[in-house]
C-alpha positions in Angstrom: 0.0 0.0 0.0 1.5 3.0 -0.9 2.5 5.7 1.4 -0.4 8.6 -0.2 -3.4 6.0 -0.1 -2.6 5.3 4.0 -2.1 9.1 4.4 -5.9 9.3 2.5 -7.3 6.4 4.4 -5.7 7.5 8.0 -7.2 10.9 7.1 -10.5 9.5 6.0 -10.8 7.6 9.5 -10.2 10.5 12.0 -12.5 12.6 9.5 -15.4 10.0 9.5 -14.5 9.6 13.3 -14.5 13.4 14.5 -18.2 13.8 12.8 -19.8 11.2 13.9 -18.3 12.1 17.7 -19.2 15.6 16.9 -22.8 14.6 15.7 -23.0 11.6 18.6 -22.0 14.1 21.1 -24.6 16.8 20.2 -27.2 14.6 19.7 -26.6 12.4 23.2 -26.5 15.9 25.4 -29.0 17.8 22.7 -30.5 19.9 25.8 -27.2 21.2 26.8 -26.3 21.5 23.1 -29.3 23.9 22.9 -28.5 25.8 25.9 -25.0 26.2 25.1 -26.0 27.2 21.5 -28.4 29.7 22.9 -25.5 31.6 24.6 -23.6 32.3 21.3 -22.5 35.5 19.6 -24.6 34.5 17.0 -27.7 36.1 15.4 -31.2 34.0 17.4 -32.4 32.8 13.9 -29.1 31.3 13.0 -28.5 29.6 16.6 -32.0 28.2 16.6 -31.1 26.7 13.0 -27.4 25.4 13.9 -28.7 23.4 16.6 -30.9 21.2 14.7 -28.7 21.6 11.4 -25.6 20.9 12.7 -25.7 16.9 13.9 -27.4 15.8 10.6 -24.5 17.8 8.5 -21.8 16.4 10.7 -23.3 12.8 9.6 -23.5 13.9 6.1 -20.3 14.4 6.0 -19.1 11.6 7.7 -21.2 8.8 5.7 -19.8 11.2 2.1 -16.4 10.0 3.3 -17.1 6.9 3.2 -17.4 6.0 -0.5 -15.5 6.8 -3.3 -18.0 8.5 -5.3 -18.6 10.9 -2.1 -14.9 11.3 -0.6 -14.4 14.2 -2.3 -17.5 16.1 -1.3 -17.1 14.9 1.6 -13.9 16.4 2.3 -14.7 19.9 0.9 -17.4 19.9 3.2 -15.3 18.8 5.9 -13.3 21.8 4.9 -16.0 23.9 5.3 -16.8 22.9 8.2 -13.8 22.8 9.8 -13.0 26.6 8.8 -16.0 27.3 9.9 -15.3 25.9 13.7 -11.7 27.0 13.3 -12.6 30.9 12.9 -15.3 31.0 15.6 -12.8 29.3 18.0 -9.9 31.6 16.7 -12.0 35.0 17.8 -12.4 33.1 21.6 -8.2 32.6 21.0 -7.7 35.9 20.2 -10.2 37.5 22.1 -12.2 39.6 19.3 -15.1 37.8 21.0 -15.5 38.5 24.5 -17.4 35.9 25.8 -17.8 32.3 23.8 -19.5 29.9 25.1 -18.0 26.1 24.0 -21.3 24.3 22.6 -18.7 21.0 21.8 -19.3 18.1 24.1 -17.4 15.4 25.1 -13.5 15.7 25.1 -13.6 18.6 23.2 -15.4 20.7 25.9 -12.3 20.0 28.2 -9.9 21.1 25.8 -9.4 25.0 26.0 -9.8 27.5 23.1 -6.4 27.0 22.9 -5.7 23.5 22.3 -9.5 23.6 20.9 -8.0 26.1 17.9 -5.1 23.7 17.1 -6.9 20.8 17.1 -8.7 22.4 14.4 -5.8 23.3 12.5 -4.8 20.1 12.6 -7.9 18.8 11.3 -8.4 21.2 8.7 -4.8 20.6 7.5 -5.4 17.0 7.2 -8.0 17.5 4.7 -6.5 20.1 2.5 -3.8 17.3 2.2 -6.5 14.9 1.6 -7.9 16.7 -0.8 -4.6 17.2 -2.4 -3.3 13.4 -2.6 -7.5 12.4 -3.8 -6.7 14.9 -6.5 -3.4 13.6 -7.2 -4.3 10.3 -8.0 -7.6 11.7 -10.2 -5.5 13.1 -12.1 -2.5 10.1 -12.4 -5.5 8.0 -12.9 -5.2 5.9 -9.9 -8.7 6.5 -9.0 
């Protein structure tokens, strides 16, 4: 097995793993989810629709990953989200948000903001190099 397909696989598994903990986690501790949500610098009508939005997109994502004809849309939508988590969790890191609830569960609720922010990092790198090798191999024709 060559060295790009385990990089795309290994990235695929902690991908498909962080969204359905992410989705599990919501979904398991909804009320506190909701709660949590509630007390975001967000707009009302866009908290009201993340909290019952967010867990089925998470799945989406997750089950896209999982086959071939998906993995790509699966993984620009992971970046999506990703960037999406990574910016809101950067303004708690660098304060341009003065009070930021965490409305994660599980582990990730424990974390920090900062070890919260480079966990996303980390994350979102490992899909842009996803990306990269499944578009690599598109175009070598290995896929």
């Amino acid at each position: 097995m060559s060295q790009r397909l385990i990089l795309k696989n290994v990235t695929v598994f902690l991908l498909v793993l962080l969204w359905v903990y992410a989705s599990a986690s919501k979904t398991m501790e909804f009320r506190m989810f909701k709660l949590q949500m509630d007390r975001q610098a967000l707009p009302s009508f866009l908290k009201e629709g993340l909290v019952y939005v967010l867990p089925p997109v998470e799945i989406l994502t997750a089950v896209l990953l999982l086959f071939e004809k998906t993995l790509v849309t699966g993984l620009y939508l992971s970046v999506l989200l990703l960037t999406a988590f990574t910016v809101y969790v950067g303004l708690a890191v660098f304060k341009i948000l003065s009070v930021v609830p965490c409305s994660c569960g599980g582990i990730l609720s424990s974390m920090g903001w900062n070890v919260h922010f480079i966990f996303n990092l980390i994350f979102l790198l490992l899909t842009l190099i996803g990306i990269y090798v499944f578009r690599r191999e598109r175009r070598a024709g290995v896929l």
